[in-house]
Amino acid sequence: MKYQDEINRRKTFAIIAHPDAGKTTLTEKFLLFGGAIQVAGAVKSNKIKKGATSDFMEIERQRGISVATSVMTFEYKNTLVNLLDTPGHKDFAEDTYRTLTAVDSVILVIDAVNGVEEQTHRLMEVCRMRDTPVIVFVNKMDRDGKFPFDLMDEIEKDLNLPLHPLTWPINMGREFKGVYNLYEKSLNLYSPNQKGIEDNSIAIEDLADPVLDQRVGAKDAAQLREDVDLLDGVYGDLDVAAYLSGQVAPVFFGSAVNNFGIREMLDTFVRIAPNPKCRETTEREVCPGDAKFSGFIFKIHANLDPRHRDRIAFLRVCSGRLERNKNYKHVRLGKDLKFSNPYTFMARSKEIVDDAYPGDVVGLFDTGNFKIGDTLTEGENFMFTGMPSFSPEMFREVVNKDPMKTKQLEKGVAQLTDEGVAQLFTQHGGNRKIIGCVGELQFEVIQYRLLQEYGASVDFVPLAFYKACWITGDKKKIEEFVRFKQANIMEDKDGNLVYLAQSEWFLNTERQNNPDIEFHFTSDFKKA
Ligand code: G4P
């Protein structure tokens, strides 16, 4: 196959959702459609159940599952789909944000009963930073949920995301009859526990056709006619360009657990979702069609075997072709590396690959060379941009409980934060070490892994900081501010200056008092 054809047949995306909305279930159904699995139940939930915060076996189990399901590749209608998994637990949200930098589009699952939830907001904010195209799947239509028009209104307003329905539900809950496909003009009747992937839809060109009344009953048929009338008046054909620039999101309704309403979405996904796109670097825009290879690391996973410190670094190929056993330049370290066993995943098995194309994600064995955001090239000197760190929500100071193990502790903290497990801030001009996390569970993972893998025993002292702000601006003013606010000034791992604000009030006051300084909530200053 020609190189350009390889690119054109690839689509790389992630499913995002508030926990419990149905991400795992939908993932599994996609794999079923793609022939990657034959039976339901093959994809394990990577959720850490509530109340399991101290259950380290659970954390270990989760780590195992999330390596195995990091990338799932399947073929559907001549399209090679790379589905990147994201952690289910909100405490690992930063992992999800980083994974979103490696995809070209997302499918957002909304629970029809709960509507827009907390985590949905944050995930959409990250998508918006990159104008990522979004398709919405309203799940659990087999339950009594919000009315579709109300739900659409809620999503549009809360997420500031204009929608364009492509299917429309006929009733819901126990009375759920199915969906009407607005663009194909066909009816897909619902039956619970649908197993197969066949297309059972019936063409209904004209909604006045009495067949509709026979199939769904007069009342629901009348409601559908009324709804579609309204929808036709508001929405025309889907503006695919607007979807591709993240300005409008097509919407589908269904029930993942009942394998219903998914085919319509997947068919549309392979038709309109973007192929691998061009990306910004520090030097120039890099496009998938460029002859020379380049890619970046967006996720690092510790090996499951604690006796070895090997890690798996996940690389997204952005241009050219990655070949096995060929030398590539690690730009940050300025050295050449070659990989004898790059691998991809197919459902739960992993497979060594000889080459990989733009849009693909490969796992590379790493003995400590990589940090999140590292770039590999075929000799060129540029780094991919747009891999921000976000301000953590919780801050704790690291206290070494065993002074004999100081070296191990330093190494452990450095490596775990390279992996992106948490962010490390070091006191500017001092040695205090503060770890920033999104959630409680991350601290527990760090404490556990420092002990298990490095033999270092630590305590964390909670600190009452509200946000970490990366500061930029006039050099003199920054120097003055740093002198004045010494106790609150840290450096991130790349040596960037960070101000830790005690509260929103403090931050606003500093903003007012220092108009020449910019305070950013992410480390990606250009976009912030
Ligand atoms: P997540 O990955 O987004 O966290 O969600 P997951 O797929 O694990 O689904 C969360 C729960 O919602 C699961 O139930 C799942 O069976 C259920 N679910 C998914 N899709 C639908 C749907 O279309 N309709 C209904 N009624 N339920 C759905 P659970 O009880 O937490 O787990 P399980 O014991 O069923 O696996």
XYZ file of C-alpha atoms and ligand atoms in Angstrom:
564
model
C 0.000 0.000 0.000
C 1.242 3.500 -0.825
C 2.456 5.659 2.030
C -0.274 8.287 1.566
C -2.938 5.536 1.486
C -1.632 4.245 4.817
C -2.141 7.707 6.327
C -5.546 8.151 4.728
C -6.899 4.947 6.167
C -5.951 5.784 9.750
C -8.112 7.485 12.376
C -6.844 7.910 15.900
C -9.273 8.845 18.650
C -10.245 8.457 22.305
C -13.534 7.947 24.084
C -14.030 10.380 26.932
C -16.696 10.339 29.593
C -17.471 11.033 33.198
C -16.920 7.751 35.106
C -19.834 5.335 34.723
C -21.282 6.963 31.626
C -20.391 3.856 29.605
C -16.909 4.364 28.114
C -15.716 0.807 28.767
C -18.936 -0.670 27.444
C -18.778 1.400 24.276
C -15.106 0.537 23.767
C -15.987 -3.105 23.904
C -18.781 -2.722 21.367
C -16.436 -0.907 19.001
C -13.987 -3.795 19.223
C -16.839 -6.162 18.504
C -17.751 -4.186 15.379
C -14.105 -4.100 14.389
C -13.780 -7.874 14.778
C -10.975 -7.418 17.320
C -12.923 -9.385 19.920
C -15.645 -11.945 19.426
C -17.356 -11.962 22.781
C -18.558 -9.380 25.205
C -16.609 -9.112 28.461
C -13.190 -9.161 26.835
C -12.425 -5.586 27.822
C -12.031 -5.176 31.534
C -13.067 -2.003 33.178
C -10.018 0.008 34.185
C -11.982 1.663 36.905
C -10.880 1.709 40.459
C -14.107 1.232 42.285
C -15.137 3.725 44.910
C -13.761 2.924 48.329
C -10.782 1.101 46.893
C -8.374 3.962 47.508
C -6.197 1.919 49.823
C -6.453 -1.291 47.924
C -3.069 -1.513 46.285
C -3.839 -4.772 44.611
C -6.556 -2.850 42.875
C -4.101 -0.185 41.795
C -1.710 -2.819 40.499
C -4.512 -4.589 38.700
C -5.541 -1.315 37.163
C -1.993 -0.617 35.984
C -1.931 -4.011 34.321
C -5.189 -3.451 32.552
C -4.349 0.007 31.434
C -1.118 -1.146 29.773
C -2.972 -3.910 27.983
C -5.685 -1.580 26.790
C -3.612 1.539 26.191
C -4.110 1.363 22.453
C -6.676 -0.764 20.749
C -6.447 -1.114 17.018
C -9.186 -2.476 14.820
C -10.347 -2.293 11.243
C -13.790 -1.188 10.253
C -14.885 -0.609 6.666
C -11.299 -0.315 5.389
C -10.390 2.183 8.080
C -7.665 1.404 10.557
C -8.946 2.760 13.839
C -6.586 3.443 16.742
C -8.562 3.836 19.938
C -6.511 5.259 22.794
C -7.703 4.364 26.245
C -7.995 6.917 29.019
C -8.061 6.159 32.742
C -11.480 5.950 34.269
C -10.641 7.390 37.663
C -10.726 11.162 38.029
C -7.553 11.176 40.124
C -5.681 10.153 36.991
C -7.259 12.889 34.903
C -3.899 14.331 33.905
C -3.116 11.061 32.125
C -6.290 11.523 30.159
C -5.431 15.112 29.262
C -2.085 13.985 27.886
C -3.642 11.168 25.906
C -5.921 13.751 24.317
C -2.852 15.438 22.814
C -2.148 12.232 20.894
C -5.564 11.820 19.249
C -7.116 13.531 16.250
C -10.699 13.379 17.485
C -12.841 12.172 20.387
C -16.171 10.548 21.084
C -17.808 12.010 24.167
C -20.214 9.721 26.021
C -23.020 11.391 27.966
C -25.238 9.461 30.338
C -28.844 10.280 29.342
C -29.888 10.143 32.988
C -27.120 12.290 34.477
C -26.458 14.643 31.579
C -23.315 16.793 31.723
C -21.191 15.853 34.748
C -18.133 17.361 36.417
C -15.517 15.383 34.540
C -17.246 16.056 31.209
C -16.549 19.762 31.682
C -12.853 19.339 32.269
C -12.353 16.924 29.426
C -14.113 19.240 27.028
C -11.961 22.143 28.176
C -8.900 20.170 27.147
C -10.466 19.274 23.788
C -11.258 22.910 23.206
C -7.636 23.964 23.725
C -6.808 22.015 20.590
C -10.132 22.402 18.731
C -10.432 18.625 18.740
C -13.415 17.398 16.705
C -16.065 15.796 18.937
C -18.852 13.296 18.269
C -21.368 12.925 21.107
C -22.961 9.605 22.048
C -25.922 9.889 24.389
C -25.918 6.567 26.205
C -28.390 4.636 28.356
C -31.491 5.513 26.366
C -32.967 2.295 27.768
C -33.301 4.179 31.048
C -35.643 7.019 31.915
C -33.413 9.967 31.317
C -33.693 13.614 30.445
C -35.811 14.567 27.447
C -33.632 14.691 24.333
C -34.310 18.355 23.567
C -33.568 19.329 27.191
C -30.417 17.240 27.156
C -29.212 18.813 23.910
C -29.866 22.208 25.415
C -27.922 21.300 28.549
C -24.932 19.991 26.576
C -24.887 23.010 24.273
C -25.077 25.496 27.132
C -22.920 23.774 29.743
C -20.188 22.714 27.370
C -20.554 25.605 24.972
C -20.673 23.058 22.183
C -23.158 23.479 19.331
C -24.714 20.116 18.454
C -26.135 18.538 15.342
C -28.235 15.392 15.900
C -27.776 12.693 13.264
C -30.042 10.130 14.908
C -33.065 10.835 17.059
C -34.507 8.617 19.804
C -38.068 7.330 19.829
C -39.158 7.496 23.432
C -36.863 6.212 26.222
C -36.592 3.895 29.204
C -38.986 0.963 29.068
C -40.731 2.609 26.146
C -37.546 3.085 24.127
C -38.408 2.032 20.572
C -35.215 2.827 18.735
C -33.630 5.616 16.748
C -34.488 7.363 13.525
C -31.493 8.012 11.331
C -31.974 11.588 10.183
C -29.524 11.527 7.294
C -30.114 8.020 5.953
C -33.837 8.330 6.644
C -34.125 4.929 8.193
C -35.505 3.400 11.336
C -33.508 1.193 13.653
C -35.781 -0.616 16.055
C -34.528 -1.352 19.529
C -34.367 -4.793 21.011
C -32.588 -5.304 24.335
C -29.443 -7.421 24.543
C -28.650 -7.126 20.874
C -25.582 -9.249 20.245
C -24.807 -9.026 16.577
C -23.411 -6.227 14.499
C -25.776 -6.596 11.552
C -27.680 -3.643 10.183
C -31.387 -4.119 10.951
C -32.545 -0.706 9.873
C -35.607 -0.169 7.715
C -35.653 2.617 5.136
C -38.409 5.178 5.766
C -38.035 7.965 3.229
C -41.301 9.597 4.164
C -42.190 9.813 7.819
C -45.880 9.982 6.862
C -45.551 6.316 5.827
C -48.016 4.287 7.970
C -45.265 1.671 8.405
C -43.905 3.956 11.099
C -47.158 3.741 13.093
C -47.179 -0.030 12.719
C -43.637 -0.312 13.978
C -43.539 2.117 16.889
C -47.208 2.789 17.665
C -49.295 5.818 16.731
C -48.298 7.952 19.729
C -44.557 7.598 19.331
C -44.862 7.907 15.563
C -46.690 11.226 15.995
C -44.048 12.456 18.441
C -41.239 11.476 16.096
C -42.900 13.310 13.197
C -43.217 16.399 15.349
C -39.603 16.163 16.596
C -38.164 15.602 13.130
C -40.199 18.500 11.775
C -38.627 20.719 14.397
C -35.142 19.319 13.816
C -35.418 19.720 10.049
C -36.309 23.352 10.567
C -33.220 23.990 12.700
C -30.518 21.749 11.247
C -29.695 21.231 7.625
C -26.964 18.916 6.435
C -24.088 18.434 8.821
C -21.338 20.974 8.179
C -18.392 18.577 8.162
C -15.841 21.401 8.035
C -17.365 22.876 11.201
C -17.131 19.457 12.873
C -13.500 19.115 11.815
C -12.636 22.462 13.359
C -14.377 21.583 16.629
C -17.230 24.061 16.074
C -20.120 21.603 15.929
C -20.559 18.083 17.287
C -22.742 15.430 15.628
C -24.922 13.582 18.146
C -26.090 9.975 18.266
C -28.438 8.304 20.737
C -28.261 4.678 21.853
C -27.536 2.134 24.503
C -24.010 0.785 24.618
C -24.764 -2.150 26.868
C -27.498 -3.265 24.487
C -25.234 -2.748 21.503
C -27.719 -0.303 20.102
C -27.233 2.888 18.085
C -23.517 2.255 17.731
C -23.350 1.182 14.102
C -24.793 4.524 12.970
C -22.110 6.356 14.919
C -19.232 4.152 13.807
C -20.285 4.433 10.145
C -20.307 8.209 10.474
C -17.046 8.199 12.413
C -15.141 6.356 9.665
C -16.711 8.648 7.080
C -16.044 12.061 8.653
C -13.505 11.770 11.493
C -10.146 13.342 10.642
C -7.102 11.450 9.448
C -3.802 12.234 11.164
C -3.283 15.979 11.168
C -0.352 18.390 10.922
C 1.186 19.410 14.242
C 3.073 22.375 15.582
C 6.683 22.064 16.672
C 9.210 24.553 17.958
C 10.561 24.951 14.400
C 7.795 24.356 11.879
C 4.542 22.586 11.229
C 5.092 18.861 10.745
C 2.616 17.044 8.513
C 1.877 13.321 8.253
C 2.929 13.302 4.592
C 6.441 14.603 5.391
C 8.997 12.039 4.315
C 11.031 11.975 7.516
C 9.877 10.263 10.666
C 8.901 12.179 13.783
C 6.789 11.476 16.850
C 6.365 12.303 20.528
C 5.952 10.536 23.837
C 2.626 11.232 25.534
C 2.512 8.517 28.154
C 5.012 6.461 30.120
C 4.094 3.352 31.979
C 6.215 1.566 34.539
C 6.843 -2.055 33.847
C 4.692 -4.288 35.926
C 7.661 -6.245 37.169
C 9.026 -4.279 40.144
C 12.427 -6.003 39.863
C 13.062 -4.157 36.624
C 12.832 -0.455 36.189
C 12.030 -0.743 32.506
C 9.201 1.324 31.338
C 7.020 1.481 28.306
C 6.923 4.834 26.561
C 3.998 5.412 24.240
C 4.910 7.236 21.082
C 2.496 8.842 18.663
C 3.870 8.794 15.125
C 3.359 12.212 13.492
C 5.225 11.999 10.183
C 7.181 9.559 8.058
C 7.575 5.927 8.962
C 8.937 4.475 12.179
C 11.091 1.452 11.411
C 12.320 -1.208 13.744
C 16.075 -1.186 14.451
C 16.696 2.174 12.838
C 18.432 5.037 14.652
C 16.334 8.026 15.639
C 17.289 11.220 17.351
C 16.101 11.846 20.897
C 16.019 15.633 20.540
C 16.108 16.645 24.227
C 19.070 14.391 24.996
C 20.712 14.947 21.614
C 21.446 11.254 21.229
C 20.494 8.465 18.874
C 18.307 5.590 19.975
C 17.044 2.541 18.146
C 14.229 0.223 19.039
C 14.373 -3.481 18.416
C 10.899 -4.259 19.677
C 8.379 -1.492 19.074
C 4.958 -2.942 19.572
C 1.298 -2.270 19.009
C -1.716 -3.726 20.708
C -4.631 -5.616 19.321
C -7.246 -5.963 22.032
C -5.283 -7.711 24.767
C -2.359 -9.111 22.863
C 0.673 -7.110 21.910
C 2.543 -7.526 18.721
C 5.974 -6.424 17.550
C 5.758 -4.208 14.517
C 8.304 -3.609 11.781
C 6.983 -0.193 10.938
C 4.377 2.307 12.011
C 2.690 5.213 10.225
C 1.342 8.625 11.221
C -1.606 8.172 13.543
C -0.183 4.961 15.012
C 0.831 4.613 18.618
C 3.659 2.262 19.484
C 5.001 1.128 22.819
C 8.787 1.484 23.182
C 10.818 -0.184 25.896
C 12.548 2.522 27.872
C 15.272 2.280 30.434
C 14.873 5.837 31.677
C 15.542 7.940 28.580
C 12.093 9.369 28.164
C 10.015 12.096 29.726
C 6.486 12.999 28.739
C 6.631 15.333 25.741
C 9.945 14.038 24.353
C 10.338 14.156 20.592
C 12.015 11.617 18.310
C 13.075 12.626 14.790
C 15.123 11.398 11.882
C 17.890 13.860 12.746
C 16.017 17.174 12.830
C 16.080 19.466 15.850
C 12.539 20.306 16.867
C 10.186 19.488 19.708
C 6.445 19.011 19.419
C 4.552 21.680 21.342
C 1.122 21.635 22.941
C 1.842 19.068 25.658
C 0.972 21.188 28.654
C 1.110 20.375 32.331
C -2.011 21.582 34.082
C -2.083 23.122 37.504
C -2.506 20.344 40.069
C -5.326 20.498 42.577
C -3.492 19.167 45.629
C -0.019 19.963 46.924
C 2.061 18.071 49.437
C 5.597 18.399 50.648
C 7.756 15.297 50.447
C 9.231 14.293 53.800
C 11.961 11.682 53.738
C 11.401 9.164 56.529
C 14.674 7.351 55.967
C 17.725 9.638 55.510
C 19.816 6.599 54.469
C 17.682 6.363 51.354
C 17.907 9.975 50.195
C 19.480 9.051 46.844
C 16.854 6.402 46.129
C 14.131 8.842 47.033
C 15.459 11.518 44.697
C 15.761 9.024 41.893
C 12.305 7.606 42.540
C 10.638 11.015 42.676
C 12.455 12.094 39.503
C 11.486 8.955 37.595
C 7.890 8.816 38.746
C 7.345 12.449 37.859
C 9.032 11.876 34.446
C 6.388 9.218 33.956
C 3.804 11.891 34.625
C 2.397 10.203 37.730
C 2.472 13.623 39.406
C 4.228 16.969 39.053
C 7.320 17.889 40.953
C 8.012 21.436 42.060
C 11.325 22.309 43.669
C 11.791 25.417 45.737
C 13.469 28.156 43.717
C 16.936 28.520 45.199
C 16.246 25.776 47.743
C 15.648 22.104 48.128
C 12.042 21.748 49.296
C 10.195 19.301 47.127
C 6.491 19.608 46.562
C 4.414 17.091 44.690
C 1.299 18.281 42.910
C -1.497 15.871 42.043
C -5.048 15.878 40.799
C -6.344 13.478 43.423
C -5.657 11.641 46.641
C -5.141 8.317 44.948
C -2.073 9.560 43.097
C -0.289 10.280 46.399
C -1.045 6.771 47.547
C 0.328 5.325 44.323
C 3.516 7.390 44.658
C 4.053 6.474 48.288
C 3.503 2.815 47.504
C 5.697 2.758 44.436
C 8.536 4.705 46.095
C 8.660 2.031 48.746
C 8.166 -0.988 46.465
C 10.384 0.058 43.588
C 12.991 2.307 45.226
C 12.961 1.269 48.867
C 12.270 4.874 49.883
C 9.827 5.660 52.588
C 8.066 9.026 52.570
C 5.363 11.014 54.236
C 3.408 13.752 52.546
C 2.575 16.923 54.422
C -0.532 18.611 53.016
C -0.036 22.207 51.920
C -2.878 24.638 51.510
C -2.208 25.888 48.015
C -4.933 26.615 45.557
C -3.166 26.605 42.201
C 0.231 26.463 40.569
C 0.700 29.308 38.105
C 3.501 29.405 35.586
C 4.713 33.006 35.456
C 6.060 34.900 32.470
C 6.634 38.540 31.632
C 9.066 41.405 32.021
C 12.366 40.011 33.311
C 12.970 42.711 35.924
C 9.441 42.549 37.280
C 9.677 38.761 37.519
C 12.940 39.023 39.455
C 11.339 41.482 41.840
C 8.262 39.307 42.289
C 10.405 36.217 42.893
C 12.402 38.051 45.565
C 9.287 39.344 47.244
C 7.354 36.062 47.160
C 10.252 33.707 47.743
C 8.348 31.212 49.884
C 5.803 30.654 47.113
C 8.149 30.400 44.167
C 9.003 26.971 42.794
C 10.524 25.553 39.659
C 8.902 22.828 37.603
C 10.982 19.977 36.203
C 12.058 22.053 33.229
C 13.188 24.944 35.405
C 10.180 27.158 34.620
C 9.151 29.508 37.398
C 5.912 28.653 39.155
C 4.000 30.693 41.722
C 1.967 28.698 44.232
C -1.083 30.727 45.183
C -2.715 30.146 48.571
C -6.164 31.059 47.360
C -8.061 32.580 44.495
C -8.077 35.868 46.397
C -4.257 35.872 46.677
C -3.917 35.096 43.018
C -6.267 37.877 41.979
C -4.451 40.311 44.242
C -1.081 39.366 42.730
C -2.556 39.702 39.263
C -3.740 43.205 40.094
C -0.495 44.228 41.780
C 1.650 42.833 38.981
C 0.112 43.819 35.665
C 3.394 43.074 33.838
C 3.372 39.454 34.904
C 1.202 36.781 33.348
C -0.066 33.923 35.490
C -0.851 30.743 33.512
C -2.759 27.668 34.691
C -0.938 25.446 32.207
C 2.687 25.196 31.201
C 1.778 25.708 27.541
C 2.115 29.483 27.608
C 1.342 30.217 24.003
C -2.103 28.654 24.213
C -3.023 29.657 27.724
P -17.230 3.845 32.341
O -16.206 3.011 31.642
O -17.588 5.089 31.587
O -16.928 4.161 33.747
O -18.604 3.041 32.352
P -18.907 1.496 32.103
O -18.840 1.167 30.652
O -18.121 0.656 33.038
O -20.450 1.499 32.491
C -20.894 1.887 33.771
C -22.155 1.141 34.112
O -23.196 1.529 33.199
C -22.016 -0.367 33.986
O -22.850 -0.936 34.963
C -22.603 -0.645 32.610
O -23.097 -1.948 32.477
C -23.714 0.376 32.570
N -24.128 0.733 31.196
C -23.348 0.990 30.121
N -24.108 1.273 29.051
C -25.383 1.207 29.445
C -26.626 1.376 28.782
O -26.720 1.657 27.603
N -27.753 1.212 29.545
C -27.713 0.893 30.870
N -28.872 0.759 31.506
N -26.546 0.706 31.522
C -25.406 0.852 30.820
P -22.261 -1.465 36.345
O -23.418 -1.996 37.093
O -21.418 -0.422 36.988
O -21.290 -2.587 35.904
P -21.611 -4.005 35.317
O -21.692 -4.853 36.507
O -22.902 -3.919 34.565
O -20.438 -4.266 34.450
